[in-house]
Every structure is written in structure tokens, then in C-alpha cells.
Amino acid sequence: MKRIIVACGSGVATSQTVASKLERELEKKGIRVKVDAVDMKSLDYHIKNADAYVSIVKPEKDYGIPVFNGIAFLTGIGMEQELEKIIDYINK
């Protein structure tokens, strides 16, 4: 099962909201993945075991895995397109 990390400053409200919404949207489409919300301080630790990263803020470095736009899941603007990108990646 693929693992997706969602990170924001505190790892509580924003990243948890995005992680829950992403997981729910993927489940609606019959796709099971593990989605974890973490804070930016622990991102370097958690990302080692992740297949993809959904970022609330633009990442400062390249983690060597796909990075997706988490703001789309907060605002709803462009969410379907970003969700399709994630699904395409998962199905590869």
C-alpha cells in the first residue's frame, strides 16, 4: 500500500484536514492508500518512508518523490485535477 505524507507548520489542523479529505476522495474512487499528516519539523524523518508528498507550502528541497499541491484540497480550486494527478501516480 502506498503512503502519502501531508505536511504543514504544526501538523495538526491544516495537514490533518487535507489528509482526511484526500483519503476520503481516494476511498470514493476505490483507492486505498495510507495518508499521514505530519508537521514540517518531522517531515525529513517521515518522508523517508513515503511514496508521495502533498505540500501545503512550497517545499524548500527536493525529496526525490512526487510532490502534489495540498492547497487545492483546502480551497477546492483545482482539487479534481490534483486528485487525478495523485491517482495517476498511484496507479503507475
CSV table of N, CA, C and O in Angstrom, one decimal:
chain,number,residue,atom,x,y,z
A,1,MET,N,0.8,-1.2,0.0
A,1,MET,CA,0.0,0.0,0.0
A,1,MET,C,0.9,1.2,0.0
A,1,MET,O,1.8,1.3,0.8
A,2,LYS,N,0.6,2.2,-0.9
A,2,LYS,CA,1.4,3.4,-1.0
A,2,LYS,C,1.1,4.3,0.3
A,2,LYS,O,0.0,4.3,0.8
A,3,ARG,N,2.1,5.1,0.6
A,3,ARG,CA,1.9,6.0,1.8
A,3,ARG,C,2.2,7.4,1.3
A,3,ARG,O,3.2,7.7,0.6
A,4,ILE,N,1.2,8.3,1.6
A,4,ILE,CA,1.3,9.7,1.2
A,4,ILE,C,1.4,10.5,2.5
A,4,ILE,O,0.7,10.3,3.4
A,5,ILE,N,2.4,11.5,2.5
A,5,ILE,CA,2.6,12.4,3.6
A,5,ILE,C,2.0,13.7,3.3
A,5,ILE,O,2.2,14.3,2.2
A,6,VAL,N,1.3,14.3,4.2
A,6,VAL,CA,0.8,15.7,4.1
A,6,VAL,C,1.4,16.5,5.2
A,6,VAL,O,1.4,16.0,6.4
A,7,ALA,N,2.0,17.6,4.9
A,7,ALA,CA,2.7,18.4,6.0
A,7,ALA,C,2.4,19.9,5.9
A,7,ALA,O,2.2,20.4,4.9
A,8,CYS,N,2.3,20.4,7.1
A,8,CYS,CA,2.1,21.8,7.3
A,8,CYS,C,2.9,22.2,8.5
A,8,CYS,O,3.6,21.4,9.2
A,9,GLY,N,2.8,23.5,8.9
A,9,GLY,CA,3.7,24.0,10.0
A,9,GLY,C,3.5,23.3,11.3
A,9,GLY,O,4.5,22.9,11.9
A,10,SER,N,2.3,23.0,11.7
A,10,SER,CA,2.1,22.4,13.0
A,10,SER,C,1.7,20.9,12.9
A,10,SER,O,1.8,20.1,13.9
A,11,GLY,N,1.2,20.5,11.8
A,11,GLY,CA,0.8,19.1,11.6
A,11,GLY,C,-0.5,18.7,12.2
A,11,GLY,O,-0.8,17.6,12.4
A,12,VAL,N,-1.2,19.8,12.6
A,12,VAL,CA,-2.5,19.5,13.4
A,12,VAL,C,-3.7,19.8,12.5
A,12,VAL,O,-4.3,18.9,11.9
A,13,ALA,N,-4.0,21.1,12.3
A,13,ALA,CA,-5.3,21.4,11.7
A,13,ALA,C,-5.2,21.3,10.2
A,13,ALA,O,-6.0,20.6,9.6
A,14,THR,N,-4.3,22.1,9.6
A,14,THR,CA,-4.3,22.2,8.1
A,14,THR,C,-4.0,20.8,7.5
A,14,THR,O,-4.7,20.3,6.6
A,15,SER,N,-2.9,20.3,7.9
A,15,SER,CA,-2.4,19.0,7.2
A,15,SER,C,-3.4,17.9,7.5
A,15,SER,O,-3.7,17.0,6.7
A,16,GLN,N,-4.0,17.9,8.7
A,16,GLN,CA,-5.0,16.8,9.0
A,16,GLN,C,-6.2,17.0,8.2
A,16,GLN,O,-6.8,16.0,7.7
A,17,THR,N,-6.7,18.2,8.0
A,17,THR,CA,-7.8,18.5,7.1
A,17,THR,C,-7.6,18.0,5.7
A,17,THR,O,-8.4,17.3,5.1
A,18,VAL,N,-6.4,18.3,5.1
A,18,VAL,CA,-6.0,17.9,3.8
A,18,VAL,C,-5.9,16.4,3.7
A,18,VAL,O,-6.4,15.7,2.8
A,19,ALA,N,-5.2,15.8,4.7
A,19,ALA,CA,-5.1,14.3,4.7
A,19,ALA,C,-6.4,13.6,4.7
A,19,ALA,O,-6.6,12.6,4.0
A,20,SER,N,-7.3,14.1,5.6
A,20,SER,CA,-8.6,13.4,5.7
A,20,SER,C,-9.4,13.6,4.4
A,20,SER,O,-10.0,12.6,3.9
A,21,LYS,N,-9.4,14.7,3.8
A,21,LYS,CA,-10.1,15.0,2.6
A,21,LYS,C,-9.5,14.1,1.4
A,21,LYS,O,-10.3,13.5,0.7
A,22,LEU,N,-8.2,14.1,1.3
A,22,LEU,CA,-7.6,13.3,0.3
A,22,LEU,C,-7.9,11.8,0.5
A,22,LEU,O,-8.3,11.1,-0.5
A,23,GLU,N,-7.8,11.3,1.7
A,23,GLU,CA,-8.1,9.9,1.9
A,23,GLU,C,-9.5,9.6,1.6
A,23,GLU,O,-9.8,8.6,0.9
A,24,ARG,N,-10.4,10.5,1.9
A,24,ARG,CA,-11.9,10.3,1.7
A,24,ARG,C,-12.1,10.3,0.1
A,24,ARG,O,-12.9,9.4,-0.4
A,25,GLU,N,-11.5,11.2,-0.6
A,25,GLU,CA,-11.7,11.3,-2.0
A,25,GLU,C,-11.1,10.1,-2.7
A,25,GLU,O,-11.7,9.6,-3.7
A,26,LEU,N,-10.0,9.6,-2.3
A,26,LEU,CA,-9.4,8.4,-2.9
A,26,LEU,C,-10.3,7.1,-2.6
A,26,LEU,O,-10.5,6.3,-3.4
A,27,GLU,N,-10.8,7.1,-1.3
A,27,GLU,CA,-11.7,5.9,-1.0
A,27,GLU,C,-12.9,5.9,-1.9
A,27,GLU,O,-13.4,4.9,-2.2
A,28,LYS,N,-13.5,7.1,-2.2
A,28,LYS,CA,-14.7,7.2,-3.0
A,28,LYS,C,-14.4,6.5,-4.4
A,28,LYS,O,-15.3,6.0,-5.0
A,29,LYS,N,-13.2,6.6,-4.8
A,29,LYS,CA,-12.8,6.0,-6.1
A,29,LYS,C,-12.2,4.6,-6.0
A,29,LYS,O,-11.7,4.1,-6.9
A,30,GLY,N,-12.3,4.1,-4.8
A,30,GLY,CA,-11.9,2.7,-4.6
A,30,GLY,C,-10.4,2.5,-4.4
A,30,GLY,O,-9.9,1.4,-4.6
A,31,ILE,N,-9.7,3.6,-4.1
A,31,ILE,CA,-8.3,3.5,-4.0
A,31,ILE,C,-7.9,3.6,-2.5
A,31,ILE,O,-8.2,4.6,-1.8
A,32,ARG,N,-7.1,2.6,-2.1
A,32,ARG,CA,-6.7,2.6,-0.7
A,32,ARG,C,-5.2,3.0,-0.6
A,32,ARG,O,-4.4,2.3,-1.2
A,33,VAL,N,-4.9,4.0,0.2
A,33,VAL,CA,-3.6,4.4,0.5
A,33,VAL,C,-3.5,4.8,1.9
A,33,VAL,O,-4.6,5.2,2.5
A,34,LYS,N,-2.4,4.9,2.5
A,34,LYS,CA,-2.2,5.4,3.8
A,34,LYS,C,-1.8,6.9,3.7
A,34,LYS,O,-0.8,7.2,3.0
A,35,VAL,N,-2.6,7.7,4.3
A,35,VAL,CA,-2.3,9.2,4.2
A,35,VAL,C,-2.0,9.7,5.7
A,35,VAL,O,-2.9,9.5,6.5
A,36,ASP,N,-0.9,10.2,5.9
A,36,ASP,CA,-0.5,10.7,7.2
A,36,ASP,C,-0.2,12.2,7.2
A,36,ASP,O,0.4,12.7,6.3
A,37,ALA,N,-0.7,12.8,8.3
A,37,ALA,CA,-0.5,14.3,8.5
A,37,ALA,C,0.7,14.4,9.4
A,37,ALA,O,0.7,13.7,10.5
A,38,VAL,N,1.7,15.2,9.1
A,38,VAL,CA,2.8,15.4,9.9
A,38,VAL,C,3.2,16.9,10.0
A,38,VAL,O,2.7,17.7,9.1
A,39,ASP,N,4.0,17.3,10.9
A,39,ASP,CA,4.4,18.7,11.0
A,39,ASP,C,5.7,18.8,10.2
A,39,ASP,O,6.4,17.9,9.9
A,40,MET,N,6.0,20.1,9.8
A,40,MET,CA,7.2,20.3,9.0
A,40,MET,C,8.5,19.9,9.7
A,40,MET,O,9.5,19.5,9.0
A,41,LYS,N,8.6,20.0,11.0
A,41,LYS,CA,9.8,19.7,11.8
A,41,LYS,C,10.1,18.2,11.6
A,41,LYS,O,11.3,17.8,11.6
A,42,SER,N,9.1,17.3,11.5
A,42,SER,CA,9.4,15.9,11.4
A,42,SER,C,9.3,15.4,9.9
A,42,SER,O,9.4,14.2,9.7
A,43,LEU,N,9.1,16.3,9.0
A,43,LEU,CA,8.9,15.9,7.6
A,43,LEU,C,10.1,15.0,7.1
A,43,LEU,O,10.0,14.0,6.5
A,44,ASP,N,11.4,15.5,7.4
A,44,ASP,CA,12.5,14.8,6.9
A,44,ASP,C,12.6,13.3,7.4
A,44,ASP,O,13.0,12.4,6.7
A,45,TYR,N,12.1,13.1,8.6
A,45,TYR,CA,12.0,11.8,9.2
A,45,TYR,C,11.0,10.9,8.5
A,45,TYR,O,11.2,9.8,8.0
A,46,HIS,N,9.8,11.4,8.4
A,46,HIS,CA,8.6,10.7,7.8
A,46,HIS,C,8.7,10.5,6.3
A,46,HIS,O,8.2,9.5,5.8
A,47,ILE,N,9.3,11.4,5.6
A,47,ILE,CA,9.3,11.3,4.2
A,47,ILE,C,10.2,10.2,3.6
A,47,ILE,O,10.0,9.7,2.5
A,48,LYS,N,11.0,9.7,4.5
A,48,LYS,CA,11.9,8.5,4.1
A,48,LYS,C,11.1,7.3,3.7
A,48,LYS,O,11.5,6.5,2.9
A,49,ASN,N,9.9,7.2,4.3
A,49,ASN,CA,9.1,6.0,4.1
A,49,ASN,C,7.8,6.3,3.3
A,49,ASN,O,6.8,5.6,3.3
A,50,ALA,N,7.8,7.5,2.6
A,50,ALA,CA,6.6,7.9,1.9
A,50,ALA,C,6.9,7.7,0.4
A,50,ALA,O,8.0,7.8,-0.1
A,51,ASP,N,5.8,7.5,-0.3
A,51,ASP,CA,5.8,7.4,-1.8
A,51,ASP,C,5.5,8.7,-2.5
A,51,ASP,O,5.9,8.9,-3.6
A,52,ALA,N,4.8,9.6,-1.8
A,52,ALA,CA,4.5,10.9,-2.3
A,52,ALA,C,4.3,11.9,-1.2
A,52,ALA,O,4.0,11.5,0.0
A,53,TYR,N,4.3,13.2,-1.5
A,53,TYR,CA,4.2,14.3,-0.5
A,53,TYR,C,3.2,15.3,-1.0
A,53,TYR,O,3.3,15.7,-2.2
A,54,VAL,N,2.2,15.6,-0.2
A,54,VAL,CA,1.2,16.6,-0.5
A,54,VAL,C,1.6,17.8,0.4
A,54,VAL,O,1.6,17.7,1.6
A,55,SER,N,2.0,18.9,-0.3
A,55,SER,CA,2.6,20.0,0.4
A,55,SER,C,1.6,21.2,0.5
A,55,SER,O,0.9,21.5,-0.4
A,56,ILE,N,1.5,21.7,1.7
A,56,ILE,CA,0.7,22.9,1.9
A,56,ILE,C,1.5,24.1,1.6
A,56,ILE,O,0.9,25.1,1.1
A,57,VAL,N,2.8,24.1,1.8
A,57,VAL,CA,3.7,25.2,1.3
A,57,VAL,C,4.7,24.6,0.3
A,57,VAL,O,5.0,23.4,0.4
A,58,LYS,N,5.2,25.5,-0.5
A,58,LYS,CA,6.2,25.0,-1.5
A,58,LYS,C,7.4,24.4,-0.8
A,58,LYS,O,8.0,25.1,0.1
A,59,PRO,N,7.8,23.2,-1.1
A,59,PRO,CA,8.9,22.6,-0.4
A,59,PRO,C,10.2,23.3,-0.8
A,59,PRO,O,10.4,23.8,-1.9
A,60,GLU,N,11.1,23.4,0.2
A,60,GLU,CA,12.4,24.1,0.1
A,60,GLU,C,13.4,23.2,-0.6
A,60,GLU,O,14.4,23.7,-1.0
A,61,LYS,N,13.2,21.9,-0.6
A,61,LYS,CA,14.2,21.0,-1.2
A,61,LYS,C,13.5,19.9,-1.9
A,61,LYS,O,12.3,19.7,-1.8
A,62,ASP,N,14.3,19.2,-2.7
A,62,ASP,CA,13.8,18.0,-3.5
A,62,ASP,C,13.9,16.8,-2.7
A,62,ASP,O,15.0,16.4,-2.2
A,63,TYR,N,12.8,16.1,-2.4
A,63,TYR,CA,12.8,14.9,-1.6
A,63,TYR,C,12.9,13.6,-2.5
A,63,TYR,O,13.0,12.5,-1.9
A,64,GLY,N,13.0,13.8,-3.8
A,64,GLY,CA,13.1,12.6,-4.6
A,64,GLY,C,11.9,11.8,-4.8
A,64,GLY,O,11.9,10.7,-5.3
A,65,ILE,N,10.7,12.4,-4.4
A,65,ILE,CA,9.4,11.7,-4.6
A,65,ILE,C,8.5,12.8,-5.2
A,65,ILE,O,8.7,14.0,-5.0
A,66,PRO,N,7.4,12.3,-5.8
A,66,PRO,CA,6.4,13.3,-6.3
A,66,PRO,C,5.8,14.2,-5.2
A,66,PRO,O,5.5,13.8,-4.1
A,67,VAL,N,5.7,15.5,-5.6
A,67,VAL,CA,5.1,16.5,-4.7
A,67,VAL,C,3.8,17.0,-5.3
A,67,VAL,O,3.8,17.4,-6.5
A,68,PHE,N,2.7,17.0,-4.6
A,68,PHE,CA,1.4,17.5,-5.1
A,68,PHE,C,0.9,18.7,-4.3
A,68,PHE,O,1.3,18.9,-3.1
A,69,ASN,N,0.0,19.4,-4.9
A,69,ASN,CA,-0.5,20.7,-4.3
A,69,ASN,C,-1.6,20.4,-3.3
A,69,ASN,O,-2.7,20.1,-3.6
A,70,GLY,N,-1.3,20.7,-2.0
A,70,GLY,CA,-2.2,20.5,-0.9
A,70,GLY,C,-3.3,21.6,-0.8
A,70,GLY,O,-4.4,21.4,-0.3
A,71,ILE,N,-2.9,22.8,-1.3
A,71,ILE,CA,-3.8,23.9,-1.2
A,71,ILE,C,-5.1,23.6,-2.0
A,71,ILE,O,-6.2,24.1,-1.6
A,72,ALA,N,-5.0,22.9,-3.0
A,72,ALA,CA,-6.2,22.5,-3.8
A,72,ALA,C,-7.2,21.8,-3.0
A,72,ALA,O,-8.4,22.0,-3.2
A,73,PHE,N,-6.7,21.0,-2.0
A,73,PHE,CA,-7.7,20.3,-1.2
A,73,PHE,C,-8.2,21.1,-0.1
A,73,PHE,O,-9.3,20.8,0.5
A,74,LEU,N,-7.6,22.2,0.2
A,74,LEU,CA,-8.1,23.2,1.2
A,74,LEU,C,-9.2,24.1,0.6
A,74,LEU,O,-10.2,24.3,1.2
A,75,THR,N,-8.9,24.6,-0.6
A,75,THR,CA,-9.8,25.6,-1.2
A,75,THR,C,-10.8,24.9,-2.1
A,75,THR,O,-11.8,25.5,-2.4
A,76,GLY,N,-10.5,23.7,-2.6
A,76,GLY,CA,-11.4,23.1,-3.6
A,76,GLY,C,-11.1,23.5,-5.0
A,76,GLY,O,-11.5,22.9,-6.0
A,77,ILE,N,-10.2,24.6,-5.2
A,77,ILE,CA,-9.9,25.1,-6.5
A,77,ILE,C,-8.8,24.2,-7.1
A,77,ILE,O,-7.7,24.1,-6.5
A,78,GLY,N,-9.1,23.5,-8.2
A,78,GLY,CA,-8.1,22.6,-8.8
A,78,GLY,C,-8.0,21.3,-8.1
A,78,GLY,O,-7.1,20.5,-8.5
A,79,MET,N,-8.9,21.0,-7.2
A,79,MET,CA,-8.8,19.7,-6.4
A,79,MET,C,-9.0,18.5,-7.3
A,79,MET,O,-8.2,17.6,-7.2
A,80,GLU,N,-9.9,18.5,-8.2
A,80,GLU,CA,-10.1,17.4,-9.1
A,80,GLU,C,-8.9,17.1,-9.9
A,80,GLU,O,-8.5,15.9,-10.1
A,81,GLN,N,-8.3,18.1,-10.5
A,81,GLN,CA,-7.1,17.9,-11.3
A,81,GLN,C,-6.0,17.4,-10.5
A,81,GLN,O,-5.3,16.5,-10.9
A,82,GLU,N,-5.8,17.9,-9.3
A,82,GLU,CA,-4.7,17.4,-8.4
A,82,GLU,C,-5.0,16.0,-8.0
A,82,GLU,O,-4.1,15.2,-7.9
A,83,LEU,N,-6.2,15.7,-7.7
A,83,LEU,CA,-6.6,14.3,-7.3
A,83,LEU,C,-6.3,13.4,-8.5
A,83,LEU,O,-5.8,12.3,-8.2
A,84,GLU,N,-6.6,13.8,-9.7
A,84,GLU,CA,-6.3,12.9,-10.8
A,84,GLU,C,-4.8,12.7,-11.0
A,84,GLU,O,-4.4,11.6,-11.3
A,85,LYS,N,-4.0,13.7,-10.7
A,85,LYS,CA,-2.5,13.5,-10.8
A,85,LYS,C,-2.1,12.5,-9.7
A,85,LYS,O,-1.2,11.7,-10.0
A,86,ILE,N,-2.7,12.6,-8.5
A,86,ILE,CA,-2.3,11.6,-7.5
A,86,ILE,C,-2.7,10.2,-7.9
A,86,ILE,O,-2.0,9.3,-7.7
A,87,ILE,N,-3.9,10.1,-8.4
A,87,ILE,CA,-4.4,8.8,-8.8
A,87,ILE,C,-3.6,8.2,-9.9
A,87,ILE,O,-3.2,7.0,-9.9
A,88,ASP,N,-3.2,9.0,-10.9
A,88,ASP,CA,-2.3,8.6,-12.0
A,88,ASP,C,-1.0,8.0,-11.4
A,88,ASP,O,-0.5,7.0,-11.8
A,89,TYR,N,-0.5,8.8,-10.4
A,89,TYR,CA,0.8,8.3,-9.8
A,89,TYR,C,0.6,7.0,-9.1
A,89,TYR,O,1.4,6.1,-9.2
A,90,ILE,N,-0.5,6.9,-8.3
A,90,ILE,CA,-0.7,5.7,-7.5
A,90,ILE,C,-0.9,4.5,-8.5
A,90,ILE,O,-0.4,3.4,-8.2
A,91,ASN,N,-1.5,4.7,-9.6
A,91,ASN,CA,-1.8,3.6,-10.5
A,91,ASN,C,-0.6,3.2,-11.4
A,91,ASN,O,-0.8,2.2,-12.2
A,92,LYS,N,0.5,3.9,-11.3
A,92,LYS,CA,1.6,3.6,-12.2
A,92,LYS,C,2.2,2.2,-11.7
A,92,LYS,O,2.2,1.8,-10.7
